[in-house]
Amino acid sequence: MNFDSDYTMTIGGVAVSAAKTAAVLNPATEEIIAQVPSAGREELDAAVVAARAAFPGWSNRPPAERQALVAAIGERLEQHKEELMRLLTREQGKPRSGAEWELTGAIIWCREIAKQELPVHIAEDSAERTVETRHVPIGVVGAITPWNYPILLAIWKVLPALLAGNTIIVKPSPYTPLATLKIGEMMRDVLPPGVLNVVSGGNELGQLMTNHPDIGKISFTGSTQTGKRIMESAAGTLKRITLELGGNDAAIVLPDVDPKVVAKEIFWAAFQNSAQLCVAAKRLFVHADIYDALSHELVEYAKTVKLGDGSEQGVDLGPIQNKMQFEKVKDLLADARDKGLKFLLGGDVPEGKGYFVPVAIVDNPPDDARVVVEEAFGPVLPLLKFSDLDDVVVRANDTIYGLGGSVWSADPSAARKIAERLECGTIWINEIHAFSPHATFSGHKQSGIGVENAIQGLLEFTNAQTIVTKKVATVA
Ligand code: NAD
């Protein structure tokens, strides 16, 4: 298998191209690295026909066989881990360490999700009747993914969808379709034809999926704005939806931590993947007692971090993934400069090839500054001073988002009390971004609808079905 060329879609277990193609760039060099099929209605219809045809056979397979095939997906990823990591760096920009984290996570997910089982609930088992609720697959699922973690976020959808007995059509972001197309290709001899289909195309293709009459569910990760459009469009056919959307996570640092000890971890909490992470720490609330010391440590640590082409050795932070996002981040920085906000570090974006933004840290801007209110999705972090715990909880919750958050303290029970008051789906204490296939991941408020991972995430790919059986002889 050639990972550097021949990018085809996978429909019904075979390679399919499209009448149109689209270019894919390397964000570190702005060079075109591939042409990929740009699918339209015709190719989508073919994928839906293939997925529908595969559904009866797949959904009727014993669950243990589906579990084994989900595990086999992971084994195949493991065989090609090195090639996929290289490809991910080329199309996404992330350094090798980030690509390794993503692939390793995807492989662990395959191993662990393969162990999950759909529960059966007996609500009544009396002399009169049994009442049993089981969970049946929905049919054809559409997965629409973003450009920040293309492999892992697709895997989070594919595994539970297939395990529950659905067939699936995956549409990666037009900015990062390459690794997903190759995963489709490498699964052609792992899964029966039509069970996993991968189509590439622009936002219009995503839109076509959301109102397709023969797709029963959309599982989407991306921006809140697109999530709202999907919800609207999916309403026409009453599709089930799972939406994992944007965030503006607060990290709250209490005065009892040692700034020297936590600075490195808090830096990466904010800047991992060049801050293109839905649950990056995006507003850092620091207690006034340690504000100066922690900001000093953060800036000193930031100066040791190397920004550059992710394929080069020693690089810690890669570029912004695409020009659209690059322009958005530059605009946010320009606004901060225009408003006279003070930068402790960075703030300027040098000219040159590649979408590189140096780490920027803003010194205690007002809570209503754009750099605080908006999700930057780039390496721009506001440090916000606080001195009252009740007040900082109110400020942390004062956002339309509710994805994640973190609390940092020498006293975990004090941190826990604050964590319980945060309006978001995941809160980490004294660490961050520790995910588990068996723990829910979900957004409160405008960060999403539904759940990924855990049994709750698996159930999102099913319909509940209750069977009531009366225990009375119907024959003499
Ligand atoms: P995006 O919403 O622009 O695009 C995501 C996907 O949706 C792409 O595949 C795109 O082609 C498709 N799409 C665009 N318009 C569509 C439409 N009208 N109908 C159907 N599909 C459509 O998001 P993005 O810019 O790729 O990703 C960045 C955003 O994603 C950030 O806001 C980030 O916080 C969020 N995100 C959230 C999570 C999470 O799990 N909550 C994870 C990663 C990223």
Coordinates of C-alpha atoms and ligand atoms in Angstrom, one line a residue:
M1 CA 0.0 0.0 0.0
N2 CA 1.3 3.4 -1.0
F3 CA 0.7 6.1 1.6
D4 CA 2.1 8.9 -0.5
S5 CA -0.3 8.7 -3.4
D6 CA -3.4 6.9 -4.9
Y7 CA -6.0 8.3 -2.5
T8 CA -9.3 6.7 -3.3
M9 CA -12.6 6.5 -1.5
T10 CA -13.9 3.2 -0.2
I11 CA -17.4 2.3 -1.2
G12 CA -18.7 -1.2 -1.0
G13 CA -15.2 -2.5 -0.2
V14 CA -13.6 -1.2 -3.4
A15 CA -11.7 1.8 -4.6
V16 CA -13.8 4.6 -6.1
S17 CA -12.8 7.9 -7.5
A18 CA -14.9 10.9 -8.3
A19 CA -15.4 13.1 -11.4
K20 CA -14.0 16.1 -9.5
T21 CA -10.8 16.2 -7.3
A22 CA -9.6 18.6 -4.6
A23 CA -6.1 19.5 -3.5
V24 CA -4.7 18.9 -0.1
L25 CA -1.9 21.1 1.3
N26 CA 0.8 20.6 3.9
P27 CA 0.2 23.5 6.3
A28 CA 3.9 23.7 7.2
T29 CA 5.0 24.4 3.6
E30 CA 1.7 25.3 1.8
E31 CA 2.6 22.8 -0.9
I32 CA 0.0 20.7 -2.5
I33 CA 0.7 17.1 -1.4
A34 CA -2.2 15.2 -2.9
Q35 CA -5.3 15.3 -5.0
V36 CA -8.3 13.5 -3.6
P37 CA -11.7 12.7 -4.9
S38 CA -14.3 15.3 -4.3
A39 CA -17.6 13.4 -4.0
G40 CA -21.0 14.7 -4.7
R41 CA -24.5 13.3 -4.6
E42 CA -23.9 10.4 -7.0
E43 CA -21.0 9.0 -5.0
L44 CA -22.8 9.6 -1.7
D45 CA -25.8 7.7 -3.0
A46 CA -23.5 4.8 -4.0
A47 CA -22.1 4.7 -0.5
V48 CA -25.5 4.7 1.1
V49 CA -26.7 1.9 -1.2
A50 CA -23.5 -0.1 -0.3
A51 CA -24.0 0.6 3.4
R52 CA -27.7 -0.4 3.3
A53 CA -26.9 -3.6 1.4
A54 CA -24.3 -4.5 4.1
F55 CA -26.6 -3.8 7.0
P56 CA -28.7 -7.0 7.3
G57 CA -25.6 -9.2 7.2
W58 CA -23.6 -7.1 9.6
S59 CA -26.3 -6.4 12.1
N60 CA -27.3 -10.1 12.3
R61 CA -23.7 -11.3 13.0
P62 CA -23.2 -12.5 16.5
P63 CA -21.9 -9.6 18.7
A64 CA -18.7 -11.6 19.5
E65 CA -17.8 -11.6 15.8
R66 CA -18.4 -7.8 15.5
Q67 CA -16.2 -7.4 18.6
A68 CA -13.4 -9.4 17.0
L69 CA -13.6 -7.3 13.9
V70 CA -13.4 -4.1 15.9
A71 CA -10.3 -5.4 17.5
A72 CA -9.0 -6.3 14.1
I73 CA -9.3 -2.7 13.0
G74 CA -6.8 -1.8 15.7
E75 CA -4.4 -4.6 14.7
R76 CA -4.4 -3.2 11.2
L77 CA -3.8 0.3 12.4
E78 CA -0.9 -1.0 14.5
Q79 CA 0.6 -2.6 11.4
H80 CA 0.6 0.7 9.6
K81 CA 1.2 3.0 12.6
E82 CA 4.4 4.5 11.3
E83 CA 3.1 5.3 7.8
L84 CA -0.1 6.8 9.2
M85 CA 1.9 8.9 11.7
R86 CA 4.0 10.3 8.8
L87 CA 0.9 11.0 6.7
L88 CA -0.9 12.7 9.6
T89 CA 2.0 15.0 10.2
R90 CA 2.1 15.9 6.5
E91 CA -1.5 16.7 6.2
Q92 CA -2.3 18.0 9.7
G93 CA 1.0 19.6 10.6
K94 CA 1.3 18.1 14.1
P95 CA 4.8 16.9 15.2
R96 CA 5.7 13.3 15.5
S97 CA 4.9 13.2 19.3
G98 CA 1.4 14.4 18.6
A99 CA 0.9 12.0 15.7
E100 CA 2.1 9.2 18.0
W101 CA -0.4 10.2 20.7
E102 CA -3.2 10.2 18.3
L103 CA -2.4 6.8 16.7
T104 CA -1.7 5.2 20.0
G105 CA -5.0 6.4 21.3
A106 CA -6.8 5.1 18.3
I107 CA -5.3 1.6 18.7
I108 CA -6.1 1.5 22.5
W109 CA -9.7 2.5 21.6
C110 CA -10.0 -0.4 19.2
R111 CA -8.8 -2.8 21.8
E112 CA -11.0 -1.4 24.6
I113 CA -14.2 -0.7 22.7
A114 CA -14.1 -4.3 21.3
K115 CA -14.8 -5.4 24.9
Q116 CA -18.0 -3.4 25.3
E117 CA -21.4 -5.1 25.1
L118 CA -24.9 -3.7 24.6
P119 CA -26.8 -4.1 27.9
V120 CA -30.2 -5.8 28.2
H121 CA -32.5 -4.5 30.9
I122 CA -35.2 -6.7 32.4
A123 CA -37.7 -4.2 33.8
E124 CA -40.1 -6.9 34.9
D125 CA -40.0 -10.7 35.2
S126 CA -43.1 -11.6 37.1
A127 CA -45.6 -14.5 37.0
E128 CA -47.6 -12.5 34.5
R129 CA -45.0 -11.2 32.0
T130 CA -41.5 -10.3 31.1
V131 CA -40.6 -6.8 30.1
E132 CA -37.2 -6.6 28.4
T133 CA -35.4 -3.6 26.8
R134 CA -32.7 -4.3 24.4
H135 CA -30.8 -2.0 22.0
V136 CA -30.9 -2.4 18.2
P137 CA -28.8 -0.8 15.6
I138 CA -30.2 2.3 13.7
G139 CA -29.0 1.3 10.2
V140 CA -26.7 3.5 8.2
V141 CA -24.7 6.1 10.2
G142 CA -22.9 9.1 8.8
A143 CA -19.8 10.3 10.6
I144 CA -18.5 13.8 9.8
T145 CA -15.1 14.8 11.3
P146 CA -12.9 17.9 11.7
W147 CA -9.2 18.6 10.9
N148 CA -7.6 18.7 14.3
Y149 CA -7.6 15.0 15.2
P150 CA -8.7 13.3 12.0
I151 CA -7.9 9.7 12.9
L152 CA -8.8 9.5 16.5
L153 CA -12.1 11.4 16.1
A154 CA -13.2 9.2 13.2
I155 CA -12.2 6.1 15.2
W156 CA -14.4 7.3 18.1
K157 CA -17.4 7.1 15.8
V158 CA -16.6 4.1 13.7
L159 CA -16.0 1.6 16.5
P160 CA -19.2 2.0 18.5
A161 CA -21.3 2.4 15.3
L162 CA -20.0 -0.9 14.0
L163 CA -20.0 -2.7 17.3
A164 CA -23.7 -1.8 17.8
G165 CA -24.5 -3.4 14.4
N166 CA -24.7 -0.3 12.1
T167 CA -22.9 0.3 8.9
I168 CA -21.1 3.6 8.4
I169 CA -20.1 6.3 5.9
V170 CA -17.2 8.5 7.1
K171 CA -16.6 11.9 5.7
P172 CA -13.3 13.5 6.8
S173 CA -12.6 17.3 6.7
P174 CA -11.6 18.5 3.2
Y175 CA -8.4 19.8 4.9
T176 CA -7.3 16.4 6.3
P177 CA -8.8 13.6 4.3
L178 CA -5.6 11.6 3.6
A179 CA -5.2 9.4 6.6
T180 CA -8.9 8.6 6.8
L181 CA -8.9 7.6 3.1
K182 CA -6.0 5.3 3.7
I183 CA -7.7 3.8 6.7
G184 CA -10.7 3.0 4.5
E185 CA -8.3 1.4 2.0
M186 CA -6.6 -0.7 4.6
M187 CA -9.9 -2.0 6.0
R188 CA -11.1 -3.3 2.6
D189 CA -9.9 -6.8 3.5
V190 CA -10.7 -6.6 7.2
L191 CA -14.4 -5.8 7.1
P192 CA -17.2 -7.1 4.8
P193 CA -17.9 -4.8 1.8
G194 CA -20.1 -1.8 2.6
V195 CA -19.7 -2.0 6.4
L196 CA -17.2 0.9 6.4
N197 CA -17.3 3.4 3.6
V198 CA -15.1 6.5 3.3
V199 CA -16.1 9.4 1.1
S200 CA -14.1 12.6 0.7
G201 CA -15.6 16.0 -0.2
G202 CA -16.3 19.5 0.9
N203 CA -18.9 21.0 3.3
E204 CA -21.6 20.4 0.7
L205 CA -21.1 16.7 0.9
G206 CA -21.5 16.9 4.7
Q207 CA -24.8 18.8 4.1
L208 CA -26.0 16.1 1.7
M209 CA -25.4 13.5 4.3
T210 CA -27.4 15.4 7.0
N211 CA -30.5 15.4 4.9
H212 CA -30.1 12.0 3.1
P213 CA -33.3 10.0 3.7
D214 CA -31.5 6.7 4.1
I215 CA -29.0 7.8 6.7
G216 CA -30.4 7.2 10.1
K217 CA -27.9 9.0 12.3
I218 CA -25.2 11.7 12.1
S219 CA -22.3 11.7 14.5
F220 CA -20.5 15.0 14.1
T221 CA -17.4 16.6 15.6
G222 CA -16.7 20.2 14.6
S223 CA -17.6 23.7 15.3
T224 CA -20.7 24.8 17.2
Q225 CA -21.8 26.9 14.2
T226 CA -21.8 23.8 11.9
G227 CA -23.4 21.7 14.6
K228 CA -26.4 24.0 14.6
R229 CA -26.7 23.7 10.8
I230 CA -26.6 19.9 11.1
M231 CA -29.3 19.8 13.7
E232 CA -31.5 22.0 11.5
S233 CA -30.8 19.9 8.4
A234 CA -31.2 16.5 10.2
A235 CA -34.6 17.6 11.5
G236 CA -36.2 17.0 8.1
T237 CA -35.7 13.3 8.5
L238 CA -35.7 13.2 12.3
K239 CA -32.2 11.7 12.3
R240 CA -30.6 10.8 15.6
I241 CA -27.6 13.2 16.2
T242 CA -24.5 13.3 18.3
L243 CA -22.8 16.6 18.3
E244 CA -19.3 17.2 19.8
L245 CA -18.7 20.9 19.3
G246 CA -16.5 23.8 20.4
G247 CA -15.4 24.7 23.9
N248 CA -13.8 27.6 25.8
D249 CA -12.5 25.6 28.8
A250 CA -11.5 27.3 32.0
A251 CA -8.4 26.1 33.9
I252 CA -8.5 27.3 37.5
V253 CA -5.3 27.4 39.4
L254 CA -5.5 27.8 43.2
P255 CA -2.9 29.6 45.3
D256 CA -1.5 26.5 46.9
V257 CA 0.2 25.1 43.8
D258 CA 3.9 25.5 43.2
P259 CA 4.1 27.5 39.9
K260 CA 7.5 25.9 39.1
V261 CA 5.9 22.4 39.4
V262 CA 2.8 22.9 37.4
A263 CA 3.9 25.4 34.7
K264 CA 5.0 22.8 32.1
E265 CA 1.8 20.8 32.4
I266 CA -0.4 23.8 32.3
F267 CA 1.5 25.1 29.2
W268 CA 0.7 21.8 27.4
A269 CA -2.9 21.9 28.7
A270 CA -3.3 25.1 26.7
F271 CA -1.0 24.6 23.7
Q272 CA -1.1 20.9 22.8
N273 CA -1.6 20.5 19.1
S274 CA -0.9 24.2 18.7
A275 CA -4.1 24.7 20.8
Q276 CA -6.3 23.2 18.1
L277 CA -8.0 21.0 20.6
C278 CA -11.6 21.3 21.6
V279 CA -10.7 20.7 25.3
A280 CA -7.6 22.8 25.4
A281 CA -7.4 25.1 28.4
K282 CA -8.5 28.3 26.7
R283 CA -9.0 30.6 29.7
L284 CA -6.4 30.3 32.4
F285 CA -7.7 31.7 35.8
V286 CA -4.8 32.1 38.2
H287 CA -5.1 33.2 41.8
A288 CA -3.7 36.6 42.5
D289 CA -1.2 35.3 45.0
I290 CA 0.7 33.2 42.4
Y291 CA -0.3 35.1 39.2
D292 CA 3.1 36.8 38.7
A293 CA 5.1 33.7 39.6
L294 CA 3.1 31.4 37.3
S295 CA 3.0 33.8 34.4
H296 CA 6.8 34.1 34.7
E297 CA 7.2 30.3 34.7
L298 CA 4.9 29.8 31.8
V299 CA 6.7 32.4 29.7
E300 CA 10.1 30.9 30.5
Y301 CA 8.9 27.4 29.6
A302 CA 7.3 28.7 26.4
K303 CA 10.6 30.1 25.3
T304 CA 12.0 26.5 25.3
V305 CA 9.3 25.1 23.0
K306 CA 10.2 24.8 19.4
L307 CA 7.7 25.8 16.7
G308 CA 8.2 24.4 13.2
D309 CA 7.5 21.9 10.5
G310 CA 6.2 18.8 12.4
S311 CA 8.3 16.5 10.2
E312 CA 11.5 18.0 11.6
Q313 CA 13.2 16.5 14.6
G314 CA 12.9 18.4 17.8
V315 CA 9.8 20.4 16.8
D316 CA 7.2 20.6 19.6
L317 CA 4.5 22.7 18.0
G318 CA 3.4 22.6 14.4
P319 CA 1.5 25.2 12.3
I320 CA -2.2 26.1 12.3
Q321 CA -3.8 23.5 10.1
N322 CA -5.3 25.7 7.4
K323 CA -5.4 29.2 6.0
M324 CA -9.0 29.9 7.2
Q325 CA -8.1 29.1 10.8
F326 CA -4.8 31.0 10.4
E327 CA -6.6 34.1 9.3
K328 CA -9.0 33.8 12.3
V329 CA -6.2 33.5 14.8
K330 CA -4.4 36.5 13.2
D331 CA -7.6 38.5 13.4
L332 CA -7.9 37.7 17.1
L333 CA -4.4 38.8 17.7
A334 CA -4.9 42.0 15.8
D335 CA -8.0 42.8 17.8
A336 CA -6.1 42.2 21.1
R337 CA -3.3 44.6 19.9
D338 CA -5.8 47.2 18.7
K339 CA -7.5 47.1 22.1
G340 CA -4.2 47.7 23.8
L341 CA -4.0 44.4 25.6
K342 CA -0.6 43.5 27.0
F343 CA 1.2 40.4 25.7
L344 CA 3.5 38.6 28.1
L345 CA 4.8 36.7 25.1
G346 CA 4.2 36.7 21.3
G347 CA 1.4 38.6 19.6
D348 CA 3.0 38.9 16.2
V349 CA 2.9 36.5 13.3
P350 CA 6.0 36.5 11.1
E351 CA 5.8 36.5 7.3
G352 CA 6.8 33.4 5.5
K353 CA 5.7 30.1 4.2
G354 CA 3.5 27.9 6.5
Y355 CA 0.7 28.8 8.8
F356 CA 2.9 29.4 11.9
V357 CA 1.7 31.3 14.9
P358 CA 4.1 31.7 17.8
V359 CA 2.7 31.1 21.3
A360 CA 0.9 34.2 22.5
I361 CA 0.1 34.8 26.2
V362 CA -2.1 37.8 27.1
D363 CA -1.8 39.5 30.5
N364 CA -5.1 39.7 32.4
P365 CA -7.4 41.0 29.7
P366 CA -11.0 42.1 30.6
D367 CA -13.5 39.2 30.7
D368 CA -15.3 40.7 27.7
A369 CA -12.3 40.9 25.4
R370 CA -12.7 38.8 22.3
V371 CA -9.6 36.8 23.2
V372 CA -11.4 35.6 26.3
V373 CA -15.0 35.2 24.9
E374 CA -14.1 33.5 21.7
E375 CA -12.7 30.1 21.2
A376 CA -9.3 30.9 19.6
F377 CA -8.5 27.4 18.4
G378 CA -5.0 28.6 18.0
P379 CA -2.0 29.4 20.4
V380 CA -3.4 32.5 22.1
L381 CA -4.0 32.1 25.8
P382 CA -5.5 34.8 28.1
L383 CA -4.2 34.7 31.8
L384 CA -7.0 35.9 34.1
K385 CA -6.4 37.0 37.7
F386 CA -8.8 36.0 40.4
S387 CA -8.9 36.3 44.2
D388 CA -12.4 35.0 45.2
L389 CA -13.4 31.4 44.6
D390 CA -17.1 32.0 44.2
D391 CA -16.4 34.7 41.7
V392 CA -14.0 32.6 39.6
V393 CA -16.7 29.9 39.4
V394 CA -19.2 32.4 38.0
R395 CA -16.6 33.7 35.6
A396 CA -15.6 30.2 34.4
N397 CA -19.2 29.4 33.8
D398 CA -20.0 32.6 32.0
T399 CA -19.7 31.2 28.5
I400 CA -22.1 29.6 25.9
Y401 CA -19.8 26.6 26.0
G402 CA -19.6 23.7 28.4
L403 CA -17.1 21.1 27.1
G404 CA -14.3 20.7 29.7
G405 CA -12.4 22.3 32.4
S406 CA -9.6 21.7 34.9
V407 CA -8.8 22.6 38.5
W408 CA -5.2 22.7 39.9
S409 CA -4.6 22.6 43.7
A410 CA -2.4 20.9 46.3
D411 CA -5.7 20.0 48.0
P412 CA -7.7 17.6 45.7
S413 CA -10.8 17.8 47.8
A414 CA -10.9 21.6 47.6
A415 CA -10.4 21.3 43.8
R416 CA -13.2 18.7 43.7
K417 CA -15.6 21.2 45.3
I418 CA -14.9 23.7 42.5
A419 CA -15.0 21.0 39.8
E420 CA -18.6 20.0 40.9
R421 CA -19.7 23.6 40.3
L422 CA -18.4 23.9 36.7
E423 CA -21.0 23.6 33.9
C424 CA -19.2 21.2 31.6
G425 CA -19.0 17.6 30.5
T426 CA -15.4 16.6 31.7
I427 CA -13.4 18.2 34.5
W428 CA -9.8 17.1 35.3
I429 CA -8.1 17.7 38.6
N430 CA -4.4 18.2 38.7
E431 CA -3.9 16.8 35.2
I432 CA -5.6 17.2 31.9
H433 CA -6.7 15.4 28.7
A434 CA -6.7 12.0 30.3
F435 CA -9.4 10.3 28.2
S436 CA -10.8 6.8 28.6
P437 CA -12.8 4.7 26.2
H438 CA -15.0 3.8 29.2
A439 CA -15.7 7.3 30.4
T440 CA -18.3 9.6 28.8
F441 CA -17.1 12.6 26.8
S442 CA -19.8 15.2 26.2
G443 CA -20.5 18.8 25.9
H444 CA -23.0 20.8 28.1
K445 CA -24.7 23.9 26.8
Q446 CA -23.6 24.8 23.2
S447 CA -20.7 22.4 23.3
G448 CA -22.8 19.6 22.1
I449 CA -25.6 17.1 22.3
G450 CA -25.2 13.5 23.3
V451 CA -22.2 11.5 24.5
E452 CA -19.2 9.8 23.0
N453 CA -17.3 6.8 24.5
A454 CA -18.4 4.6 27.4
I455 CA -21.6 2.5 27.2
Q456 CA -23.6 5.7 27.0
G457 CA -21.7 6.5 23.8
L458 CA -22.3 3.0 22.4
L459 CA -26.1 3.4 23.1
E460 CA -26.2 6.5 21.0
F461 CA -25.8 4.3 18.0
T462 CA -28.9 2.3 18.8
N463 CA -32.6 2.5 19.2
A464 CA -34.1 1.2 22.4
Q465 CA -36.6 -1.7 21.9
T466 CA -38.8 -3.1 24.6
I467 CA -40.4 -6.5 24.2
V468 CA -43.3 -7.3 26.5
T469 CA -44.2 -11.0 26.7
K470 CA -47.3 -12.1 28.6
K471 CA -46.8 -15.4 30.4
V472 CA -50.3 -16.8 29.8
A473 CA -50.9 -19.9 27.8
T474 CA -52.5 -19.0 24.5
V475 CA -53.3 -22.6 23.7
A476 CA -55.3 -25.1 25.7
Ligands
NAD1 P1 -16.3 22.5 10.9 O1 -17.5 22.6 11.7 O2 -16.0 23.6 10.0 O3 -16.1 21.2 10.1 C1 -16.2 19.9 10.6 C2 -16.7 19.0 9.5 O4 -18.0 19.4 9.2 C3 -15.9 19.0 8.2 O5 -15.8 17.6 7.8 C4 -16.8 19.8 7.3 O6 -16.6 19.5 5.9 C5 -18.2 19.4 7.8 N1 -19.2 20.5 7.4 C6 -19.0 21.8 7.3 N2 -20.2 22.4 7.1 C7 -21.2 21.4 7.1 C8 -22.6 21.4 6.9 N3 -23.3 22.5 6.7 N4 -23.2 20.2 7.0 C9 -22.5 19.1 7.3 N5 -21.2 19.0 7.4 C10 -20.5 20.2 7.3 O7 -15.2 22.4 12.1 P2 -13.6 22.4 12.0 O8 -13.2 23.8 11.6 O9 -13.2 21.3 11.1 O10 -13.2 22.1 13.5 C11 -12.9 23.0 14.4 C12 -14.0 23.0 15.5 O11 -14.3 21.7 15.9 C13 -13.7 23.8 16.7 O12 -14.8 24.7 17.1 C14 -13.5 22.8 17.8 O13 -13.7 23.2 19.1 C15 -14.4 21.7 17.3 N6 -14.0 20.4 17.8 C16 -14.8 19.8 18.8 C17 -14.4 18.6 19.3 C18 -15.3 17.9 20.3 O14 -15.2 16.7 20.5 N7 -16.1 18.6 21.0 C19 -13.3 18.0 18.8 C20 -12.6 18.6 17.8 C21 -13.0 19.8 17.4

